[in-house]
Structures are given as C-alpha cells and as structure tokens.
C-alpha cells in the first residue's frame, strides 16, 4: 500500500482553510485525490465530513445533512470526468460507494438529485446543448467564441462537439453543485494534471461564475496542499525527473 496522504491534522487544516466557501472542502479534496490516483484516501475525507457535519437549519436533520454531503461528493467526481476522463472517476466513485451507508445512496430507477436521466431521455437535446453553451459562455466570457473556435478547428470538429456534450449534459447541470462550485471542481482536477493553459481559464471562469478572488485562491491553495502531501513538487521546466509542476501553478 502507498503511504497515507490524508492525516487527521491535514483534514482539520483543509476543513478550516481561510476564505474557503462553506461545505466545499470535502469535494474539492476528493476530486484532487481522484486525479492523484489515490481514491483509497477519499473515504477518510467522507468520514470526516460526516463526523463534522452540522445541521444548517432546524428543519434539516443529521441524516439530511449527511445525504447532502454524499451527493455533493458524488456529483463533484462525476463532473470531474469532463476534464480527466472516466477511469479515475469510476475508481473514486466505487471506492466512495464502499464507504457509504445504504441510506445515503441514490440507486438506479429511483430519485435522481440531478435529473440527468430525465434530461437524457425526455428533454430535447437542443435545450440541454443550449444550456451548456450558455454555461460555457459565462465561464469564458469575452473569449468564449475564440476558445470554442480553437476546438472546432483543432483538426477534428469532434473536439468541439465533445466539449459541447460535456458542458451540456455534465457541467451545466447545477442541481447539486452551483456554477461556482462546478468551477471549483475543475480547478481541483486541473492542478494535479499540471495543465496551466486550462487552469488559467477556469480560475477566471470561477470568478465569472460568481466566486470571489479570495475563494478561488483558497480553492487553488488547498488543491496544491493535497498535491504536495501526495509528493508533488515544483520541477524545473526542463526536468525529466520527479513528479510535479513544470513551472509555477497558474494563479489569479
């Protein structure tokens, strides 16, 4: 077994990180762990989030709060597939499932908190794709047409079509995670991949989606903290040795 990343001290540090929006630390951490290929550490995050959960209103029970946490973690991992592919999302979700009590699961053919089954089978595709385009335009702002155009003219227009499908059916669905929280998922997943061109766009996109500069910086910082705990480090631009970032991680 590889050495542990998530320790009690690190969990407390992440949960109490300054300027981090409430109820986000656990899904941000889980997405970063998934992209670090350490899904085995995600149950520790889930358990700590459950243990430290507090009811937000008198009408919200502990079980309701636990279900919210479970659903937000699952949705974050699903959305992360848009920027890193399905294999790591599959491994992360199946590992999380093994640590999740049955009453906190959403089974097939039952209630869907995202309504994606309805969107796939009953809602016109044009409506979902337009929602995705609106979301994409909000994220990229005045450069959205140029960014999508680059993908359409990448040598295969299928790249642009893939982006439209991901934004339509996956990322623009804000039933469980808000637009800003979706941006946090993307930031948390891009940092361990060392892909600064995309990270720069989504740091700004989080601002466009309603987050503050301080919140976005906090999301970036805890993702980096988790990566460093896993052994990532700053590398030289020409370095062939080690595991880390070939340059400074993009920032606002």
Backbone as a ProteinNet text record, in pm:
[ID]
protein_1_A
[PRIMARY]
XXXXXXXXXXXXXXXXXXXXXXXXXXXXXXXXXXXXXXXXXXXXXXXXXXXXXXXXXXXXXXXXXXXXXXXXXXXXXXXXXXXXXXXXXXXXXXXXXXXXXXXXXXXXXXXXXXXXXXXXXXXXXXXXXXXXXXXXXXXXXXXXXXXXXXXXXXXXXXXXXXXXXXXXXXXXXXXXXXXXXXXXXXXXXXXXXXXXXXXXXXXXXXXXXXXXXXXXXXXXXXXXXXXXXXXXXXXXXXXXXXXXXXXXXXXX
[TERTIARY]
83.8	0	87.3	54.3	130	109.1	201.6	186.8	62	9.4	-112.3	-86.8	-185.1	-181	-263.6	-383.5	-479.7	-460.8	-419	-398.9	-500.8	-523	-615.5	-577.5	-449.2	-404.8	-437.1	-410.9	-440	-590.1	-671.1	-816.6	-863.8	-812.6	-851.2	-805.4	-685.2	-632.2	-719	-757	-837.7	-977.4	-1035	-1172.9	-1182.1	-1075.5	-1078.1	-997.5	-971.8	-888.9	-956.9	-883.6	-943.2	-998	-1111.4	-1176.2	-1237.1	-1223.6	-1283.9	-1434.7	-1515.6	-1661.1	-1705.1	-1809	-1855.6	-1902.8	-1884	-1930.4	-1870.6	-1746.5	-1679.2	-1549.9	-1488.3	-1355.1	-1351.9	-1458.7	-1456	-1465	-1544.1	-1549.5	-1429.7	-1375	-1252.6	-1137.8	-1123.6	-1019	-1036.6	-1159.4	-1185.7	-1150.8	-1183.6	-1150.9	-999.3	-928.6	-782.8	-724.2	-774.2	-726	-753.4	-867.8	-900.1	-799.2	-764	-668.9	-525.9	-499	-369.9	-364.5	-472.8	-486.8	-478.9	-540.3	-546.8	-692.2	-776.9	-916.2	-929.3	-827.3	-830.1	-835	-796.6	-796.2	-929.5	-1015.1	-1141	-1234.4	-1245.5	-1332.2	-1295.9	-1168.9	-1129.1	-1190.6	-1191	-1249.3	-1399	-1464.6	-1609.1	-1643.5	-1571.1	-1599.7	-1580.6	-1475.9	-1450.5	-1559.3	-1600.5	-1706.7	-1836.5	-1866.5	-1987.1	-1979	-1864.7	-1847.4	-1858.6	-1812.4	-1811.2	-1933	-2025.2	-2143.5	-2228.9	-2287.5	-2380.5	-2503.3	-2617.2	-2741.7	-2747.5	-2783.2	-2785	-2912.8	-3022	-3148.2	-3214.1	-3315	-3386.8	-3460.9	-3493.3	-3568.7	-3478.3	-3346.9	-3251.9	-3199.4	-3219	-3170.6	-3026.4	-2961.8	-2826.2	-2820.8	-2921.1	-2922.7	-2937.5	-3019.8	-3033.6	-2900.1	-2830.1	-2701	-2599.4	-2601.3	-2510.3	-2540.7	-2668.2	-2706.5	-2660.1	-2669.8	-2621.3	-2472.3	-2395.7	-2250.6	-2220.8	-2288.4	-2264.8	-2297.1	-2408.1	-2446.9	-2351.9	-2305.2	-2213.2	-2078.4	-2032.2	-1907.2	-1922.1	-2033.6	-2054.6	-2065.5	-2140.5	-2158.2	-2026	-1944.2	-1813.6	-1728.1	-1729.9	-1649.5	-1703.6	-1835.3	-1894.3	-1850.8	-1861.8	-1823.8	-1674.9	-1593.8	-1450.2	-1416	-1503.3	-1477.8	-1466	-1526.8	-1523.5	-1383.1	-1295.3	-1159.9	-1051.6	-1090.3	-988.1	-1025.4	-1143.4	-1185	-1254.1	-1313.5	-1394.1	-1315.8	-1199.4	-1137.3	-1117.1	-1061.8	-1037.7	-1167.9	-1264.5	-1395.4	-1462.3	-1452.9	-1510.1	-1446.6	-1315	-1245.8	-1280.3	-1289.4	-1321.1	-1463.5	-1558.4	-1698.6	-1721.9	-1657.7	-1675.9	-1610.3	-1498.8	-1435.7	-1522.8	-1578.2	-1667.7	-1792.4	-1844.6	-1963.6	-1939.7	-1822.8	-1792.8	-1788.6	-1771.9	-1765.3	-1894.5	-1995.1	-2118.9	-2231.6	-2297.4	-2412.7	-2523	-2599.9	-2702.8	-2803.8	-2836.2	-2938.5	-2889.1	-2758.9	-2704.3	-2672.7	-2725.1	-2702.7	-2824.1	-2800.1	-2907.6	-2900.4	-2998.7	-2995.8	-3054.6	-3029.6	-3088.4	-3240	-3305.5	-3451.6	-3522.2	-3444	-3502.8	-3494.4	-3502.5	-3493.8	-3354.3	-3347.5	-3219.3	-3207.2	-3109.9	-3095.9	-3054.6	-2998	-2956.4	-3059.1	-3150.1	-3248.6	-3182.3	-3059.4	-2993.9	-3065.4	-3119.1	-3193.3	-3307.9	-3377.1	-3485.1	-3428.3	-3316.7	-3257	-3212.1	-3161.4	-3112.9	-3227.9	-3332.3	-3437	-3561.1	-3586.9	-3714.2	-3701.9	-3585.5	-3568.6	-3499.8	-3547.7	-3483.4	-3334.7	-3252.5	-3107.2	-3071.5	-3145	-3114.1	-3124.5	-3217.8	-3236.1	-3118	-3070.9	-2957.1	-2829.3	-2811.5	-2691.2	-2687.4	-2802.9	-2807.5	-2772.7	-2820.2	-2783.1	-2631.9	-2574.5	-2430	-2354.7	-2403.7	-2338.5	-2344.6	-2457.2	-2471.9	-2372.8	-2358.1	-2262.9	-2120.7	-2087.5	-1954.2	-1925.1	-2021.1	-2003.1	-1981.6	-2048.2	-2031.6	-1891.7	-1845.1	-1711.8	-1603.9	-1609.6	-1500.6	-1521.5	-1640.2	-1663.1	-1637.4	-1564.6	-1546	-1460	-1390.3	-1307.2	-1374.7	-1500.7	-1566.3	-1572.7	-1605.1	-1615.6	-1480.1	-1375.6	-1240.7	-1199.9	-1228	-1190	-1262.8	-1394.2	-1469.1	-1424.3	-1393.4	-1345.4	-1214.4	-1125.6	-998.7	-1023.5	-1120.7	-1151.5	-1216.5	-1304.8	-1368.8	-1267	-1159.5	-1058.6	-929.7	-943.1	-826.1	-773.5	-838	-803.3	-918	-1004.7	-1129	-1234.4	-1346.2	-1451.9	-1513.6	-1478.9	-1532.4	-1484.5	-1372.1	-1327.3	-1427.1	-1469.7	-1570.3	-1702.4	-1740.2	-1864.1	-1856.8	-1740	-1721.8	-1736.5	-1676.6	-1688.5	-1833.9	-1906.8	-2048.5	-2130.4	-2100.9	-2171.7	-2139.6	-2012.2	-1971	-2033.4	-2030.3	-2087.9	-2239.6	-2301.3	-2446.5	-2498.7	-2453	-2511.7	-2444.7	-2321.2	-2249.4	-2228.6	-2156.1	-2111.1	-2219.7	-2309.4	-2408.7	-2525.8	-2531.5	-2635.7	-2597.2	-2675	-2641.5	-2742.5	-2800.4	-2898.4	-2835.6	-2711.2	-2643.9	-2529.8	-2450.9	-2340.9	-2369.8	-2347.7	-2371	-2268.3	-2287.2	-2191.4	-2052.4	-2045.2	-1914.9	-1852.5	-1932.9	-1881.2	-1833.7	-1901.3	-1855.4	-1717.5	-1696.7	-1564.1	-1459.7	-1497.4	-1403	-1361.6	-1456.7	-1426.8	-1321.9	-1341.1	-1249	-1110.1	-1102.5	-973.1	-903.2	-978.5	-920.9	-870.5	-933.2	-890.9	-780.2	-769.5	-667	-530.6	-528	-399.7	-310.8	-359.1	-269.5	-230	-296.7	-261.5	-154.9	-119.6	-16.8	-52.4	-171.9	-219.2	-256.3	-155.2	-175.8	-264.8	-255.6	-342.2	-490.4	-533	-673.4	-702.6	-607.6	-628.5	-649.1	-570.8	-585.8	-728.5	-782.9	-918.4	-1021.8	-1003.6	-1105.2	-1088.9	-970.4	-957	-1039.5	-1026.6	-1106.8	-1254	-1279.6	-1416.6	-1490.2	-1418.2	-1480.6	-1526.9	-1447.7	-1487.6	-1611.5	-1609.8	-1725.4	-1850.8	-1831.3	-1944	-1987.7	-1927.3	-1976.7	-1890.9	-1777	-1688.4	-1605.3	-1557	-1468.9	-1323.7	-1238	-1095.8	-1038.7	-1076.7	-1025.5	-1069.5	-1193.1	-1242.9	-1167.6	-1146.9	-1076.7	-932.7	-868.6	-731.7	-727.3	-828.4	-832.9	-850.6	-936.7	-956	-824.9	-759	-629	-530.3	-526.9	-426.5	-448.4	-574.7	-591.9	-567.7	-596.8	-565.5	-414.3	-339.3	-193.5	-145.3	-207.4	-166.7	-185.9	-295.9	-319.5	-217.3	-189.9	-90.2	47.4	84.1	214.3	219.8	109	104	122.4	83.6	98.2	237.4	318.2	454.7	484.2	384.7	412.6	497.1	578.4	665.3	693.6	749.9	787.7	909.1	901.6	1011.2	1062.6	1182	1232.6	1159.3	1153.6	1081	1137	1265.9	1330	1353	1303	1328.3	1254	1323.2	1262.1	1245.4	1290.2	1286.6	1178.7	1118.3	1024.8	882.2	796.5	652.9	607	559.2	517.8	481.2	505.7	465.4	587.3	577.8	687.3	668.7	674.8	652.4	555.8	540.9	451.6	306.6	232.9	92.1	19.7	-59.8	-130.8	-210.8	-220	-292.3	-355.2	-444.3	-508.9	-417.4
-120.4	0	125.5	226	351.9	423.1	510.3	581.8	669.4	688.7	767.8	915.3	977	1120.9	1196.3	1147.1	1217.4	1179.4	1277.1	1259.2	1343.2	1315.3	1399.4	1546.9	1574.9	1715.2	1779.4	1707.8	1763.5	1783.4	1690	1704.7	1831.3	1854.2	1974.6	2100.1	2096.5	2210.9	2243.5	2142.4	2163.8	2212.5	2154.4	2189.8	2332.3	2383.4	2516.8	2619.4	2590.4	2678.6	2815.5	2923.7	3057.8	3088.5	3155.2	3204.8	3095.2	2969.7	2863.7	2863.7	2862.2	2861.2	2741.1	2758.6	2651	2531.7	2414.8	2289.1	2261.4	2300.3	2270	2192.1	2201.8	2142.9	1994.9	1923.3	1777.1	1733.8	1803.5	1759.7	1810.7	1926.1	1974.3	1877.3	1837.8	1742.9	1609.7	1560.9	1430.9	1431.1	1539.3	1548.2	1548.4	1624.1	1626.8	1488.9	1420.4	1284.8	1189.7	1204.8	1119.6	1138	1262.9	1289.1	1253.4	1243.2	1194.4	1041.6	980.6	834.9	774.1	844.5	794.1	788.8	714.4	702.8	636.8	559.9	492.7	591.4	715.9	816.6	891.3	876.5	951.1	912.7	785.1	753.1	827.1	857.9	934.1	1074.1	1132.7	1265.9	1260.6	1161.1	1145.8	1126.4	1039.7	1012.1	1136.3	1211	1332.8	1436.6	1449.1	1544.6	1507.2	1378.6	1330.9	1358.7	1330.4	1348.7	1495	1585.5	1727.6	1802.5	1729.6	1794.3	1856.1	1969.9	2033.6	2075.8	2064.3	2098.3	2247.9	2284.4	2425.9	2496.4	2422.8	2480.9	2384.8	2434.1	2348.5	2236.7	2257.9	2159.2	2053.9	2072.7	1979	1883.5	1754.8	1654.5	1617.9	1546.7	1499.6	1411.6	1324.5	1235.6	1314.3	1418.6	1503.8	1567.8	1615.3	1680.7	1580.3	1458.7	1355.3	1320.7	1317.5	1287.6	1398.3	1521.8	1634.7	1620	1585.6	1567.7	1456.3	1343.1	1229.8	1265.9	1333	1370.3	1472.1	1566.6	1667.6	1604.2	1510.2	1441.6	1361.3	1289.2	1209.2	1297.5	1406.7	1495.9	1559.7	1596.9	1655.3	1556.3	1430.4	1329	1301.8	1304.9	1289.4	1404.4	1527.1	1643.2	1643.7	1588.5	1583.9	1499	1406	1322.6	1405.8	1524.1	1610.9	1660.9	1663.3	1715.3	1609.7	1487.4	1386.6	1246.7	1231.4	1100.3	1017.9	907.7	824.7	731.6	677.4	576	618.2	736.4	778.2	811.9	864.9	890	759.6	658	527.2	472.9	473.3	419.4	496.5	629.9	712.5	687.2	680.7	661	522.2	420.8	286	272.7	341.1	341.2	414.7	528.6	603.8	521.8	450.1	366.9	266.4	205	104.6	162.4	295.1	361.8	433.5	422.1	497.6	407	440.9	361.9	359.5	251.4	232.5	346.6	403.2	508.3	641.3	649.3	770.4	750.7	642.9	613.5	653	681.2	703.1	589.7	501.9	385.1	411.2	320.2	334.2	322.4	394.2	395.3	459.9	518.1	589.4	739.1	813.8	959.9	1000.6	1091.2	1144	1289.1	1324	1463.8	1556.8	1501	1583.5	1585.6	1490.2	1473.2	1445.4	1397.3	1368.5	1258.7	1155	1056.6	1120.2	1213.4	1284	1368.4	1435.6	1521.3	1440.4	1320.3	1238	1182.2	1134.6	1061.4	1143.8	1251.1	1321.7	1467.6	1527.8	1669.3	1679.4	1764.9	1779.8	1813	1744.4	1766.5	1911.8	1978.2	2117.5	2206.4	2174.1	2253	2235.4	2112.2	2085.1	2144.5	2132.1	2186	2338.5	2402.2	2547.4	2588.9	2513.2	2540.9	2529.1	2426.3	2408.8	2522.7	2570	2682	2808.4	2829.8	2946	2938	2817	2796.9	2821.5	2766	2783.9	2931.4	3003.5	3146.4	3223.7	3182.8	3250.1	3224.8	3100.4	3065.6	3144.1	3146	3204.4	3350.8	3402.6	3544.5	3587.3	3696.2	3756	3671.7	3570.3	3486.7	3352.9	3335.6	3205.2	3161.1	3254.2	3217.2	3174.1	3242.4	3206.2	3069.2	3041.1	2913	2798	2812.5	2707.3	2693.7	2805.7	2801.8	2726.3	2742.4	2668.9	2519	2477.3	2334.2	2284.6	2365.3	2326	2312.9	2392.4	2391.5	2323.1	2224.9	2155.3	2046	2027.3	1917.6	1819.3	1822.7	1747.2	1826.1	1850.6	1925.3	1844.5	1715.7	1633.2	1679	1750.6	1804	1906.8	1997.1	2094.9	2030.1	1925.9	1854.5	1786.4	1729.6	1665.9	1767.9	1885.6	1991.4	2032.7	2043.9	2082.9	1978.9	1851.8	1746.2	1752.1	1770.3	1774.9	1894.5	2009.9	2128.7	2117.3	2057.8	2047.3	1950.5	1827.8	1722.5	1705.6	1750.5	1728.4	1858.7	1952.4	2067.7	2171.4	2192.6	2299.6	2259.1	2134.2	2089.5	2138.1	2230.1	2290.1	2251.2	2133.4	2087.2	2056.6	2009.1	1969.9	2065.2	2100.1	2195.2	2320.5	2436	2561.8	2581.3	2685.1	2715.8	2742.1	2819.2	2847.7	2720.3	2636.2	2510.4	2417.1	2421.3	2343.2	2391.1	2521.2	2574.9	2526.7	2517.1	2468.3	2323.9	2242.4	2104.6	2102.7	2187.9	2190.7	2236	2335.6	2382	2270.5	2202.6	2095.2	1979.3	1956	1847.5	1884.9	2012.4	2055.6	2071.9	2113.3	2139.4	2015.4	1898.8	1782.7	1732.5	1780.1	1738.2	1827.9	1938.4	2029.8	2079.6	2134.3	2185.9	2333.2	2416.4	2558.8	2630.9	2600.6	2673.7	2660.4	2539.7	2519.6	2574.7	2560.4	2610.4	2761.2	2833	2979.1	3017.4	2948.7	2979.9	2952.1	2845.6	2809.5	2885.7	2936.9	3028.5	3154.6	3207.5	3324.8	3286.8	3164.7	3118.2	3110.8	3075.5	3071.5	3210.3	3311	3449.2	3484	3446.8	3472.9	3401.3	3288.3	3211.7	3257.7	3365.6	3425.5	3410.7	3341.9	3328.2	3455.1	3476	3589	3548.5	3648.3	3619.6	3541.5	3578.2	3509.7	3363.5	3337.6	3199.1	3115.9	3172.4	3099.3	3070.6	3167.2	3144.8	3035.7	3031.6	2928.9	2790.4	2778.7	2650.1	2605.1	2695.9	2664	2617.4	2688.1	2659.1	2523	2485.6	2355.8	2240.5	2262.3	2158.7	2137.2	2247	2236.4	2168.8	2202.4	2142.3	1991.1	1944.2	1799.9	1735.8	1801.5	1750	1738.4	1839.7	1837.5	1725.6	1702.9	1593.5	1458.2	1451	1327.6	1311.9	1417.5	1409.2	1493	1565.6	1653.4	1771.5	1822.3	1934.7	2016.6	2133.5	2219.3	2159.7	2146.1	2092.3	2200.4	2184.7	2275.1	2251.9	2354.7	2342.8	2232.9	2203.5	2101.8	1971.6	1963.3	1845.1	1723.5	1610.7	1482.8	1393.3	1440.3	1360.2	1410.5	1318.6	1355.9	1370.2	1410.9	1421.4	1555.9	1641.1	1771.9	1866	1995.1	2100.5	2156.1	2163.7	2218.1	2368.5	2436.9	2580.9	2614.9	2743.6	2786.4	2753.5	2702.8	2674.5	2805.7	2809.1	2932.1	2987.9	3120	3184.4	3313.1	3368.4	3495.8	3610.6
0	0	0	-81.2	-78	54.9	91	218.3	221	340.6	356.8	325.5	263	236.3	339.8	363.4	447.2	593.7	671.9	815.4	891	1019.8	1096.9	1095.2	1101.4	1100.5	966.5	856.5	724.8	706.4	752.5	742.4	812.9	931.9	1006.4	932.4	877.7	804.3	683.4	608.9	488.5	523.5	627.2	665.1	716.2	773.9	834.8	754.7	628.4	544.9	529.7	554.4	544.6	404.9	402.2	280.5	192.9	232.6	152.4	174.9	68.6	87.5	170.2	248.7	336	254.2	312.2	252.3	113.9	96.3	-30.6	-11.4	105.9	124.5	90.9	126.4	111.7	-33.7	-116.2	-255.8	-335.3	-297.4	-361.3	-333	-207.8	-169.2	-239.7	-247.9	-310.4	-458.5	-527.4	-669.8	-689.2	-608.6	-619.4	-592.8	-491.5	-462.2	-577.4	-641.1	-755.4	-867.6	-896.3	-1004.5	-965.9	-837.5	-790.2	-792.8	-836.8	-840.3	-701	-604.2	-467.4	-419.5	-489.3	-445.3	-309	-271.2	-140.4	-23.9	-46.9	59.1	70.5	-29.7	-30.6	84.5	123.8	238.1	366.4	387.5	506.5	502.3	383.9	367.5	394.2	337.2	355.3	502.6	569.4	710.1	796.2	770.3	847.9	822	696.1	663.5	734.3	738.9	807.6	957.5	1014.1	1159.3	1199.4	1113.4	1146.4	1091.6	1031.4	973.7	1082.5	1052.2	1144.5	1065.2	1125.8	1057.3	1032.3	908.3	870.7	914.2	930.4	975.6	1072.6	1143.3	1237.3	1165.1	1036	960.8	896.5	905.5	845.4	951.7	931.5	1026.2	994.3	1085.6	1062.5	937.8	924.5	809	679.3	681.3	562.5	526.3	627.5	604	549.6	601.8	553.5	407.8	372.2	234.8	140.9	186.5	105.6	78.8	182	166.9	67.1	82.3	-7	-151.4	-171.2	-307.3	-367.3	-288.8	-340.6	-377.1	-297.9	-331.5	-459.6	-471.4	-592	-716.2	-706.1	-820.7	-860.4	-764.4	-795.9	-873.6	-832.1	-900.7	-1041	-1057.4	-1190.4	-1280.2	-1230.3	-1311	-1344.2	-1254.9	-1279.3	-1401.5	-1436.7	-1554.8	-1681.6	-1682.3	-1800.2	-1831.6	-1732.1	-1755.7	-1736.5	-1698.7	-1676	-1721.6	-1779.1	-1825.7	-1718.5	-1762.2	-1672.4	-1580.1	-1617.7	-1531.9	-1386.6	-1364.4	-1226	-1154.3	-1227.7	-1166.8	-1127.5	-1211.7	-1178.2	-1050.9	-1044.9	-927.5	-801.4	-814.6	-698	-649.1	-741.7	-702.1	-643.5	-697.8	-643.6	-505.8	-486.6	-354.1	-253.3	-295	-207.2	-174.9	-273.1	-250.7	-138.8	-137.1	-35.2	105.7	114.7	245.3	280.5	193.8	212	259.6	370.6	415.7	310.9	310.4	207.4	204	321	324.1	267.3	233.5	173.3	25	-33.3	-174.3	-257.1	-384.1	-481	-582.7	-580.4	-666.7	-803	-898.2	-1032.1	-1026.7	-1115.4	-1128.2	-1009.3	-918.3	-805.4	-826.4	-716.7	-725.3	-770.5	-865.8	-912	-870.2	-785.5	-743.2	-856	-964.2	-1077.3	-1191.2	-1192.5	-1301.4	-1435.9	-1437.9	-1565.6	-1645.9	-1580.5	-1661.7	-1740	-1677.2	-1746.7	-1859.2	-1832.9	-1935.2	-2056.5	-2032.5	-2143.8	-2226.9	-2159.3	-2230	-2265.2	-2191.2	-2208.9	-2251.3	-2238	-2272.1	-2408.5	-2496.2	-2628.3	-2613.5	-2693	-2685.4	-2709.6	-2797.9	-2829.2	-2706.2	-2617.6	-2495.7	-2401.1	-2387.1	-2298.8	-2357.2	-2487.8	-2550.7	-2542.4	-2551.5	-2538.2	-2396.3	-2298.1	-2159.3	-2141.8	-2203.6	-2195.5	-2260.6	-2374.4	-2442.4	-2358.2	-2292.4	-2203.9	-2088.4	-2033.1	-1923.1	-1971.5	-2087.8	-2146.4	-2169.1	-2224.4	-2250	-2120.5	-2014.2	-1885.1	-1829.6	-1840.3	-1789.7	-1862.7	-1995.6	-2074.9	-2111.6	-2085.5	-2107.7	-2250.8	-2267.1	-2399.5	-2493.3	-2438.7	-2526.2	-2556.9	-2518	-2533.3	-2679.7	-2769	-2911.2	-2965.4	-2923.2	-2969.9	-2917.3	-2789.5	-2729.6	-2798.3	-2817.3	-2885.2	-3030.3	-3093.9	-3232.2	-3245.2	-3147.6	-3149.3	-3144.8	-3065.2	-3057.2	-3185.4	-3243.5	-3369.2	-3481.9	-3475.3	-3580.9	-3535.1	-3446.9	-3392	-3484.9	-3598.3	-3687	-3695.2	-3594.5	-3595.5	-3519.8	-3583.5	-3515.2	-3402	-3394.7	-3287.4	-3150.4	-3143.7	-3014.8	-2963.4	-3049.6	-3009.9	-2974.4	-3048.4	-3018.9	-2883	-2851.5	-2720.6	-2609	-2627.9	-2527.7	-2509.5	-2619	-2609.8	-2533	-2556.8	-2483.9	-2334.6	-2301.4	-2160.4	-2089.1	-2155	-2092.3	-2083.8	-2184.4	-2183.6	-2079.9	-2085.6	-2003	-1866.2	-1853.1	-1726.8	-1648.9	-1705.3	-1627.5	-1601.2	-1695	-1676.9	-1588.7	-1548.5	-1455.6	-1315.8	-1261.1	-1131.1	-1023	-1036.3	-937.9	-802.8	-802.5	-677.6	-644.1	-743.5	-725.4	-807.5	-747.8	-817.7	-929	-1007.3	-1113.4	-1055.7	-948.4	-886.3	-830.9	-767.1	-711.6	-822.2	-936.7	-1051.7	-1096.1	-1096.1	-1128.6	-1027.9	-901.5	-800.1	-830.9	-876	-915.3	-1025.9	-1125.3	-1238.9	-1196.2	-1110.3	-1059.3	-983.2	-896.5	-814.1	-898.4	-1014.9	-1101	-1197.4	-1232	-1326.9	-1260.8	-1135.5	-1069	-1063.3	-1022.3	-1021.3	-1159.4	-1264.7	-1400.2	-1463.6	-1397.6	-1448	-1587.9	-1600.3	-1729.7	-1713.7	-1705.2	-1679.5	-1781.6	-1912	-2005.9	-1971.7	-1935.4	-1898.9	-1759.6	-1667.7	-1531.5	-1530.6	-1611.2	-1616.6	-1653.9	-1752.7	-1795.8	-1689.1	-1613.6	-1515.1	-1382.8	-1354	-1240	-1267.7	-1388.4	-1426.4	-1438.3	-1487.2	-1500.9	-1369.2	-1262.1	-1129.8	-1086.9	-1119.2	-1091.5	-1173.3	-1300.5	-1386.9	-1337.5	-1268.8	-1215.5	-1076.2	-1026.5	-903.6	-780.4	-790.1	-674.6	-656.2	-535.3	-509.6	-536.8	-552.5	-574.5	-457.9	-334.5	-216.3	-214.1	-254.3	-257.7	-360.5	-477.7	-583.1	-541.7	-479.5	-432.4	-326.4	-239.6	-135.9	-197.9	-298.8	-367	-430.6	-498.8	-559.4	-454.1	-342.1	-240	-173	-147.6	-80.7	-178.9	-306.7	-404.9	-410.9	-411.1	-410.9	-283.2	-170.5	-42.4	-44.4	-100.4	-110.2	-204.5	-316	-410.5	-344.8	-269.6	-202.1	-98.5	-29.2	67.7	-0.9	-128.5	-204.9	-265.8	-258.8	-308.8	-431.7	-484.1	-597.7	-551.7	-642	-607.8	-732.6	-711.6	-823.6	-893.5	-1024.3	-1104.8	-1199.1	-1246.5	-1348.3	-1479	-1563.4	-1689.3	-1777.4	-1765.6	-1848.1	-1772.5	-1650.6	-1568.4	-1622.2	-1623.4	-1660.3	-1538.2	-1424.3	-1302.6	-1208.1	-1136.5	-1031.2	-1081.6	-991	-1017.2	-963.9	-1051.8	-1003.7	-1116.9	-1092.2	-1185.5	-1257.3	-1389.5	-1469.5	-1484.5	-1374.7	-1371.2	-1258.8	-1231.3	-1124.4	-1160.1	-1062.9	-1085.1	-1112.5	-1217.3	-1256	-1139.3	-1132.1	-1024.2	-1075.2	-994.6	-1029.3	-993.9
[MASK]
++++++++++++++++++++++++++++++++++++++++++++++++++++++++++++++++++++++++++++++++++++++++++++++++++++++++++++++++++++++++++++++++++++++++++++++++++++++++++++++++++++++++++++++++++++++++++++++++++++++++++++++++++++++++++++++++++++++++++++++++++++++++++++

